[in-house]
Amino acid sequence: MKIIKNNIKLSDFNTFRTGGDARFFCKVRNENELIEAIKFAKKNKIKFFVIGNGSNLLLSDNKFGGLVIKISIKGIMVESKREKYSIISTCAGESIDGLIKFLLKNNLSGIENLWNIPGTVGAGVVQNIGAYGVEFKDYIDSVEVIDAKSFKIFTLTNKDCKFGYRDSVFKKNKNLIITKAYLKLNNSFRPNIKYSALKEYFSKVKAPNVKDIVKAIQKIRKNKLPNWKILGTAGSFFKNPIITGAKYQKLLKKYPNLPKYSADKGFIKIPLGFVIDKICGLKGLRVGQVGLYEKQSLVIVNYGGAKYSDINNFAKMIERQVYKKIKIKIEREVENIF
Ligand SMILES: Cc1cc2nc3c(=O)[nH]c(=O)nc-3n(C[C@H](O)[C@H](O)[C@H](O)COP(=O)(O)OP(=O)(O)OC[C@H]3O[C@@H](n4cnc5c(N)ncnc54)[C@H](O)[C@@H]3O)c2cc1C
């Protein structure tokens, strides 16, 4: 591993394309290199921060005087096969699409609805990524981590990870760095097309196969989301609010068309896109080079050259508008850094 000391432009390493220079930067390809990099940071008394593909970050344009460690640990394999399921191991630096391609080749299924999420496996665990009715947590058996404080390597079970809606223990404890995940995948394919967009897409197809699902998701996402290779974005900027039944009933009196989805423990999830578009009347709002993506209001777009502060201020303005209308403090899905 080589620690690069020449101020590296972080805007090249995240999909929002903001960020100042990092004083130190490295890519780690295995556990030993990761430990070496953390030791370098500790020895030099500087902060460190790990990234995957940088697709869930809003980076400050200030210079980062520490070390950015890009997790590039690769490798996927089938570990064991039982009657109904198989256990596979995947290193943290594998892309989600690369993992799904591997599963398709090995006739394994379960997470195909997560197709086209532009992140890595490690961050997918941190974030408990989800799309089209599937959450990563439902297929995670255990996770291997390195504790950056003690350098101990250990395994966390699915329960230890304390997964929630775009949440896990790793968001609270930044010392736990994921190196590998063990997933439990189905040997036989059962399509998960309960999500409304998929239900509609497959209304005329009786028994879609796994490749049909991937194709459908690719099409649906293409129509709904910006192409992150062309426009700066980190996907959904905000989480959909989760509220009590009583709060929902109160809102319903004022906004009779407000949709709802059931969430864990009897709570209700409301679509923030609807709130932004229909209740706040902000659909497609643009201020300078920052805006809400016209086909999906949860997505903020950097149309080119927007700074961290432009995006952050724009997001704050949306947060204020939503609070003003429905008295809910919305949370960000995207992480503000430095
Ligand atoms: C166009 C677009 C569409 C998207 N669609 C979806 C979607 O449908 N569903 C969804 O859930 N998300 C979606 N996202 C968000 C994003 O892709 C996910 O959150 C993804 O998991 C981020 O992965 P990453 O590798 O880019 O992580 P990064 O952005 O690099 O990092 C995210 C966080 O994870 C931490 N991290 C990274 N690797 C590790 C590791 N190995 N160990 C510990 N911590 C680590 C980082 O420190 C940081 O805190 C979308 C983003 C874009 C741009």
Short mmCIF file of C-alpha atoms and ligand atoms in Angstrom, two decimals:
data_model
loop_
_atom_site.label_atom_id
_atom_site.label_comp_id
_atom_site.label_asym_id
_atom_site.label_seq_id
_atom_site.Cartn_x
_atom_site.Cartn_y
_atom_site.Cartn_z
CA MET A 1 0.00 0.00 0.00
CA LYS A 2 1.20 3.47 -0.79
CA ILE A 3 0.12 6.47 1.29
CA ILE A 4 -0.22 9.34 -1.16
CA LYS A 5 0.83 12.58 0.44
CA ASN A 6 0.16 15.00 -2.39
CA ASN A 7 -3.08 16.73 -1.58
CA ILE A 8 -5.67 14.54 -3.30
CA LYS A 9 -8.82 16.10 -4.75
CA LEU A 10 -11.68 14.42 -2.87
CA SER A 11 -14.23 15.66 -5.41
CA ASP A 12 -12.92 12.86 -7.67
CA PHE A 13 -13.90 10.28 -5.06
CA ASN A 14 -17.57 11.01 -4.38
CA THR A 15 -20.66 11.14 -6.56
CA PHE A 16 -21.80 14.60 -5.35
CA ARG A 17 -18.44 15.92 -6.60
CA THR A 18 -17.80 18.31 -3.71
CA GLY A 19 -14.89 18.25 -1.30
CA GLY A 20 -11.55 19.89 -0.76
CA ASP A 21 -8.18 18.18 -0.81
CA ALA A 22 -7.14 15.44 1.58
CA ARG A 23 -3.62 15.75 2.95
CA PHE A 24 -3.17 11.96 2.86
CA PHE A 25 -4.98 9.34 0.82
CA CYS A 26 -4.60 5.58 0.25
CA LYS A 27 -6.40 2.58 -1.19
CA VAL A 28 -6.29 -0.57 0.94
CA ARG A 29 -6.58 -4.00 -0.70
CA ASN A 30 -6.49 -6.26 2.36
CA GLU A 31 -6.81 -6.26 6.17
CA ASN A 32 -3.05 -5.78 6.73
CA GLU A 33 -2.99 -2.68 4.54
CA LEU A 34 -6.01 -1.33 6.42
CA ILE A 35 -4.24 -1.81 9.76
CA GLU A 36 -1.07 -0.25 8.32
CA ALA A 37 -3.05 2.81 7.18
CA ILE A 38 -4.75 3.28 10.57
CA LYS A 39 -1.37 2.95 12.31
CA PHE A 40 0.02 5.63 9.98
CA ALA A 41 -2.80 7.99 11.04
CA LYS A 42 -2.29 7.23 14.72
CA LYS A 43 1.49 7.64 14.53
CA ASN A 44 1.09 11.01 12.83
CA LYS A 45 -1.73 12.03 15.21
CA ILE A 46 -4.10 12.80 12.35
CA LYS A 47 -7.74 11.89 11.80
CA PHE A 48 -8.70 9.19 9.33
CA PHE A 49 -11.89 8.47 7.46
CA VAL A 50 -12.86 5.42 5.36
CA ILE A 51 -14.79 5.64 2.10
CA GLY A 52 -16.18 3.17 -0.39
CA ASN A 53 -17.49 4.63 -3.64
CA GLY A 54 -18.40 7.97 -2.01
CA SER A 55 -22.04 7.71 -3.10
CA ASN A 56 -23.59 8.64 0.24
CA LEU A 57 -21.42 11.59 1.22
CA LEU A 58 -21.61 15.36 1.18
CA LEU A 59 -18.01 16.47 1.68
CA SER A 60 -16.99 19.89 2.92
CA ASP A 61 -14.82 21.94 0.57
CA ASN A 62 -12.36 22.61 3.38
CA LYS A 63 -9.02 20.87 3.24
CA PHE A 64 -9.00 17.63 5.24
CA GLY A 65 -5.73 17.47 7.16
CA GLY A 66 -6.05 13.74 7.83
CA LEU A 67 -5.95 10.44 5.93
CA VAL A 68 -8.75 9.20 3.68
CA ILE A 69 -8.71 5.40 3.35
CA LYS A 70 -10.53 3.98 0.34
CA ILE A 71 -11.66 0.42 1.03
CA SER A 72 -10.68 -1.61 -2.05
CA ILE A 73 -10.67 -5.08 -0.47
CA LYS A 74 -11.99 -7.49 -3.14
CA GLY A 75 -13.14 -11.12 -3.33
CA ILE A 76 -16.44 -13.05 -3.35
CA MET A 77 -16.94 -16.78 -2.86
CA VAL A 78 -19.56 -19.40 -2.09
CA GLU A 79 -18.65 -20.68 1.39
CA SER A 80 -21.25 -23.43 1.85
CA LYS A 81 -24.42 -24.78 0.31
CA ARG A 82 -27.39 -26.14 2.28
CA GLU A 83 -30.67 -27.46 0.94
CA LYS A 84 -32.49 -24.11 0.76
CA TYR A 85 -29.77 -21.50 1.04
CA SER A 86 -26.07 -20.83 0.50
CA ILE A 87 -23.62 -18.78 2.52
CA ILE A 88 -21.38 -16.54 0.50
CA SER A 89 -18.60 -14.25 1.69
CA THR A 90 -17.98 -10.90 0.07
CA CYS A 91 -15.21 -8.45 0.84
CA ALA A 92 -16.16 -4.88 1.78
CA GLY A 93 -14.75 -3.21 -1.34
CA GLU A 94 -16.85 -5.22 -3.81
CA SER A 95 -19.53 -3.19 -5.56
CA ILE A 96 -23.18 -4.10 -4.95
CA ASP A 97 -23.67 -4.65 -8.70
CA GLY A 98 -20.55 -6.87 -8.84
CA LEU A 99 -21.95 -8.91 -5.97
CA ILE A 100 -25.36 -9.29 -7.65
CA LYS A 101 -23.68 -10.35 -10.93
CA PHE A 102 -21.79 -13.03 -9.01
CA LEU A 103 -25.04 -14.25 -7.43
CA LEU A 104 -26.82 -14.42 -10.79
CA LYS A 105 -23.96 -16.54 -12.20
CA ASN A 106 -24.24 -18.88 -9.22
CA ASN A 107 -28.04 -19.12 -9.35
CA LEU A 108 -28.42 -17.46 -5.96
CA SER A 109 -31.01 -14.82 -5.22
CA GLY A 110 -32.57 -12.50 -2.66
CA ILE A 111 -30.87 -9.12 -3.11
CA GLU A 112 -31.43 -8.60 -6.85
CA ASN A 113 -33.83 -5.70 -6.07
CA LEU A 114 -30.76 -3.75 -4.85
CA TRP A 115 -29.41 -3.69 -8.42
CA ASN A 116 -27.79 -0.41 -9.55
CA ILE A 117 -27.14 1.05 -6.08
CA PRO A 118 -23.73 2.59 -6.77
CA GLY A 119 -22.03 1.67 -3.49
CA THR A 120 -19.76 -0.95 -1.97
CA VAL A 121 -20.67 -3.90 0.23
CA GLY A 122 -19.07 -2.40 3.38
CA ALA A 123 -21.04 0.83 3.17
CA GLY A 124 -24.12 -1.17 2.14
CA VAL A 125 -23.93 -2.88 5.54
CA VAL A 126 -23.32 0.46 7.37
CA GLN A 127 -26.32 2.02 5.67
CA ASN A 128 -28.51 -1.09 5.52
CA ILE A 129 -29.24 -0.15 1.92
CA GLY A 130 -32.71 -0.76 0.65
CA ALA A 131 -34.69 -0.51 -2.56
CA TYR A 132 -37.88 -1.88 -4.10
CA GLY A 133 -39.01 -3.76 -1.00
CA VAL A 134 -35.64 -5.36 -0.09
CA GLU A 135 -33.22 -4.40 2.67
CA PHE A 136 -29.64 -5.68 2.83
CA LYS A 137 -30.07 -6.64 6.52
CA ASP A 138 -32.47 -9.46 5.62
CA TYR A 139 -29.64 -11.34 3.88
CA ILE A 140 -26.70 -10.52 6.17
CA ASP A 141 -25.63 -13.45 8.31
CA SER A 142 -22.59 -11.87 9.95
CA VAL A 143 -19.96 -9.20 9.38
CA GLU A 144 -16.19 -9.22 9.93
CA VAL A 145 -14.71 -6.02 11.32
CA ILE A 146 -11.45 -4.50 12.46
CA ASP A 147 -11.67 -2.30 15.53
CA ALA A 148 -9.51 0.72 14.75
CA LYS A 149 -8.90 1.31 18.47
CA SER A 150 -7.69 -2.13 19.50
CA PHE A 151 -6.84 -3.57 16.04
CA LYS A 152 -8.85 -6.66 17.06
CA ILE A 153 -10.53 -8.52 14.24
CA PHE A 154 -13.90 -10.01 15.16
CA THR A 155 -17.29 -11.10 13.83
CA LEU A 156 -20.62 -9.45 14.54
CA THR A 157 -23.85 -11.38 14.08
CA ASN A 158 -26.79 -9.85 12.26
CA LYS A 159 -28.33 -9.02 15.67
CA ASP A 160 -25.11 -7.34 16.89
CA CYS A 161 -25.29 -4.99 13.88
CA LYS A 162 -28.53 -3.41 15.27
CA PHE A 163 -29.94 -2.73 11.83
CA GLY A 164 -32.73 -0.21 11.31
CA TYR A 165 -34.06 1.94 8.47
CA ARG A 166 -30.79 3.10 6.79
CA ASP A 167 -29.14 2.53 10.14
CA SER A 168 -26.78 0.20 11.99
CA VAL A 169 -24.33 0.09 14.89
CA PHE A 170 -21.56 1.19 12.47
CA LYS A 171 -23.07 4.67 12.20
CA LYS A 172 -22.55 5.21 15.92
CA ASN A 173 -19.20 3.47 16.25
CA LYS A 174 -16.88 4.74 13.53
CA ASN A 175 -14.03 2.61 14.91
CA LEU A 176 -15.63 -0.51 13.50
CA ILE A 177 -14.43 -0.97 9.94
CA ILE A 178 -16.06 -3.69 7.91
CA THR A 179 -13.77 -5.95 5.91
CA LYS A 180 -16.13 -8.77 4.94
CA ALA A 181 -19.79 -9.77 5.05
CA TYR A 182 -21.32 -13.25 5.07
CA LEU A 183 -24.68 -13.39 3.30
CA LYS A 184 -27.39 -16.03 3.33
CA LEU A 185 -28.91 -16.28 -0.17
CA ASN A 186 -31.72 -18.40 -1.54
CA ASN A 187 -30.89 -21.39 -3.75
CA SER A 188 -34.25 -21.09 -5.44
CA PHE A 189 -35.61 -17.85 -6.81
CA ARG A 190 -38.75 -16.25 -5.39
CA PRO A 191 -39.54 -12.90 -7.03
CA ASN A 192 -40.15 -10.02 -4.64
CA ILE A 193 -42.44 -7.75 -6.64
CA LYS A 194 -44.66 -6.39 -3.89
CA TYR A 195 -43.30 -2.87 -4.29
CA SER A 196 -45.80 -0.81 -6.31
CA ALA A 197 -43.48 0.13 -9.22
CA LEU A 198 -42.50 -3.53 -9.69
CA LYS A 199 -46.06 -4.77 -9.27
CA GLU A 200 -47.14 -2.44 -12.03
CA TYR A 201 -44.19 -3.35 -14.27
CA PHE A 202 -44.95 -7.06 -13.92
CA SER A 203 -48.74 -6.81 -14.07
CA LYS A 204 -48.68 -8.64 -17.39
CA VAL A 205 -45.80 -11.08 -16.75
CA LYS A 206 -46.76 -14.19 -14.77
CA ALA A 207 -43.49 -15.60 -13.47
CA PRO A 208 -40.57 -13.26 -13.94
CA ASN A 209 -37.13 -14.77 -13.56
CA VAL A 210 -34.30 -13.12 -11.68
CA LYS A 211 -32.86 -11.53 -14.82
CA ASP A 212 -36.28 -9.98 -15.60
CA ILE A 213 -36.25 -8.40 -12.15
CA VAL A 214 -32.79 -6.89 -12.68
CA LYS A 215 -33.83 -5.59 -16.10
CA ALA A 216 -37.03 -4.08 -14.68
CA ILE A 217 -35.19 -2.36 -11.85
CA GLN A 218 -32.64 -0.96 -14.24
CA LYS A 219 -35.46 0.54 -16.35
CA ILE A 220 -37.43 1.88 -13.38
CA ARG A 221 -34.32 3.46 -11.82
CA LYS A 222 -33.30 5.01 -15.14
CA ASN A 223 -36.66 6.78 -15.30
CA LYS A 224 -36.66 7.84 -11.66
CA LEU A 225 -33.08 8.72 -10.76
CA PRO A 226 -30.36 10.90 -12.27
CA ASN A 227 -27.34 9.21 -13.85
CA TRP A 228 -24.68 9.80 -11.18
CA LYS A 229 -21.96 9.47 -13.81
CA ILE A 230 -23.32 12.64 -15.46
CA LEU A 231 -24.97 14.65 -12.65
CA GLY A 232 -23.63 15.11 -9.12
CA THR A 233 -25.91 13.37 -6.62
CA ALA A 234 -25.93 10.97 -3.69
CA GLY A 235 -29.37 9.49 -4.41
CA SER A 236 -32.07 10.13 -1.80
CA PHE A 237 -30.79 13.00 0.31
CA PHE A 238 -33.41 12.59 3.04
CA LYS A 239 -35.03 9.67 4.80
CA ASN A 240 -38.77 9.19 4.59
CA PRO A 241 -40.17 10.26 7.99
CA ILE A 242 -41.41 7.56 10.34
CA ILE A 243 -44.25 8.80 12.54
CA THR A 244 -46.85 7.54 15.01
CA GLY A 245 -50.36 6.58 13.92
CA ALA A 246 -51.74 9.54 15.91
CA LYS A 247 -49.48 12.01 14.09
CA TYR A 248 -50.49 10.47 10.76
CA GLN A 249 -54.20 10.85 11.59
CA LYS A 250 -53.61 14.50 12.48
CA LEU A 251 -51.84 15.13 9.16
CA LEU A 252 -54.51 13.23 7.26
CA LYS A 253 -57.16 15.71 8.44
CA LYS A 254 -55.26 18.51 6.72
CA TYR A 255 -53.86 16.50 3.79
CA PRO A 256 -56.44 13.77 2.97
CA ASN A 257 -54.34 12.30 0.12
CA LEU A 258 -51.18 11.75 2.18
CA PRO A 259 -50.02 8.19 1.40
CA LYS A 260 -48.66 5.85 4.06
CA TYR A 261 -46.58 2.70 4.33
CA SER A 262 -46.31 0.48 7.36
CA ALA A 263 -43.04 0.59 9.27
CA ASP A 264 -41.69 -1.49 12.18
CA LYS A 265 -43.41 -1.60 15.58
CA GLY A 266 -46.70 -0.11 14.35
CA PHE A 267 -45.15 3.14 13.11
CA ILE A 268 -46.05 4.71 9.76
CA LYS A 269 -43.66 5.78 7.01
CA ILE A 270 -44.79 8.71 4.88
CA PRO A 271 -43.26 9.47 1.46
CA LEU A 272 -41.26 12.67 1.82
CA GLY A 273 -41.33 13.15 -1.97
CA PHE A 274 -45.12 13.65 -1.72
CA VAL A 275 -44.67 16.13 1.15
CA ILE A 276 -42.05 18.15 -0.74
CA ASP A 277 -43.99 18.14 -4.04
CA LYS A 278 -47.61 18.34 -3.02
CA ILE A 279 -47.64 19.87 0.45
CA CYS A 280 -44.65 22.24 0.25
CA GLY A 281 -45.08 22.86 -3.50
CA LEU A 282 -41.33 22.64 -4.14
CA LYS A 283 -41.25 20.09 -6.98
CA GLY A 284 -38.25 20.66 -9.24
CA LEU A 285 -37.04 23.65 -7.17
CA ARG A 286 -33.63 24.89 -8.29
CA VAL A 287 -31.35 27.49 -6.71
CA GLY A 288 -28.27 28.19 -8.80
CA GLN A 289 -26.54 24.92 -9.53
CA VAL A 290 -28.45 22.91 -6.90
CA GLY A 291 -31.93 21.49 -7.25
CA LEU A 292 -34.47 18.81 -6.50
CA TYR A 293 -34.45 16.16 -9.21
CA GLU A 294 -37.68 16.72 -11.12
CA LYS A 295 -38.64 13.02 -11.16
CA GLN A 296 -37.86 12.34 -7.49
CA SER A 297 -37.88 15.09 -4.88
CA LEU A 298 -35.89 13.13 -2.31
CA VAL A 299 -32.91 13.47 -4.62
CA ILE A 300 -30.79 16.62 -4.60
CA VAL A 301 -28.69 17.28 -7.70
CA ASN A 302 -25.47 19.21 -8.24
CA TYR A 303 -25.98 20.49 -11.78
CA GLY A 304 -22.29 21.37 -11.97
CA GLY A 305 -19.88 23.32 -9.83
CA ALA A 306 -22.07 23.59 -6.71
CA LYS A 307 -20.08 23.86 -3.51
CA TYR A 308 -20.67 21.97 -0.27
CA SER A 309 -22.22 25.10 1.26
CA ASP A 310 -24.63 25.54 -1.71
CA ILE A 311 -25.92 21.99 -1.30
CA ASN A 312 -25.97 22.11 2.49
CA ASN A 313 -27.87 25.43 2.54
CA PHE A 314 -30.32 24.16 -0.07
CA ALA A 315 -30.94 21.02 2.04
CA LYS A 316 -31.42 23.14 5.17
CA MET A 317 -33.99 25.24 3.32
CA ILE A 318 -35.95 22.08 2.37
CA GLU A 319 -35.72 20.89 5.99
CA ARG A 320 -37.15 24.23 7.19
CA GLN A 321 -39.98 24.22 4.63
CA VAL A 322 -41.03 20.69 5.57
CA TYR A 323 -40.96 21.58 9.27
CA LYS A 324 -43.02 24.69 8.65
CA LYS A 325 -45.74 22.70 6.87
CA ILE A 326 -45.95 19.44 8.80
CA LYS A 327 -43.90 20.04 12.00
CA ILE A 328 -41.59 17.09 11.34
CA LYS A 329 -37.80 17.38 11.57
CA ILE A 330 -36.60 15.34 8.61
CA GLU A 331 -33.36 13.36 8.78
CA ARG A 332 -30.65 13.16 6.16
CA GLU A 333 -29.75 9.87 4.53
CA VAL A 334 -26.57 11.41 3.11
CA GLU A 335 -23.68 11.92 5.53
CA ASN A 336 -22.12 15.38 6.01
CA ILE A 337 -18.38 15.01 6.38
CA PHE A 338 -15.61 17.13 7.95
C1 LIG B 1 -27.82 7.56 -7.98
C2 LIG B 1 -27.82 6.97 -6.60
C3 LIG B 1 -28.81 6.06 -6.23
C4 LIG B 1 -28.83 5.51 -4.96
N1 LIG B 1 -29.82 4.63 -4.65
C5 LIG B 1 -29.87 4.09 -3.41
C6 LIG B 1 -30.90 3.18 -3.07
O1 LIG B 1 -31.76 2.81 -3.87
N2 LIG B 1 -30.91 2.68 -1.80
C7 LIG B 1 -29.98 3.03 -0.86
O2 LIG B 1 -30.06 2.54 0.27
N3 LIG B 1 -28.99 3.88 -1.18
C8 LIG B 1 -28.90 4.43 -2.40
N4 LIG B 1 -27.90 5.31 -2.73
C9 LIG B 1 -26.95 5.75 -1.68
C10 LIG B 1 -25.59 5.00 -1.66
O3 LIG B 1 -25.29 4.41 -2.89
C11 LIG B 1 -25.57 3.95 -0.55
O4 LIG B 1 -25.73 4.56 0.72
C12 LIG B 1 -24.27 3.15 -0.54
O5 LIG B 1 -24.34 2.15 0.45
C13 LIG B 1 -23.02 3.98 -0.28
O6 LIG B 1 -21.89 3.18 -0.58
P1 LIG B 1 -20.47 3.79 -0.83
O7 LIG B 1 -19.51 2.67 -1.01
O8 LIG B 1 -20.52 4.77 -1.90
O9 LIG B 1 -20.21 4.47 0.60
P2 LIG B 1 -19.54 5.87 0.93
O10 LIG B 1 -20.42 6.96 0.50
O11 LIG B 1 -18.13 5.89 0.48
O12 LIG B 1 -19.55 5.81 2.54
C14 LIG B 1 -20.77 5.87 3.25
C15 LIG B 1 -20.49 5.66 4.75
O13 LIG B 1 -20.03 4.33 4.97
C16 LIG B 1 -18.77 4.34 5.65
N5 LIG B 1 -18.02 3.19 5.13
C17 LIG B 1 -17.69 2.91 3.86
N6 LIG B 1 -17.07 1.72 3.78
C18 LIG B 1 -16.99 1.25 5.06
C19 LIG B 1 -16.46 0.07 5.65
N7 LIG B 1 -15.90 -0.88 4.92
N8 LIG B 1 -16.54 -0.08 7.01
C20 LIG B 1 -17.13 0.89 7.78
N9 LIG B 1 -17.65 2.02 7.27
C21 LIG B 1 -17.59 2.19 5.94
C22 LIG B 1 -18.14 5.68 5.29
O14 LIG B 1 -17.20 6.06 6.28
C23 LIG B 1 -19.38 6.56 5.32
O15 LIG B 1 -19.69 6.87 6.65
C24 LIG B 1 -27.84 5.87 -4.01
C25 LIG B 1 -26.83 6.78 -4.38
C26 LIG B 1 -26.82 7.32 -5.66
C27 LIG B 1 -25.71 8.25 -6.05
#
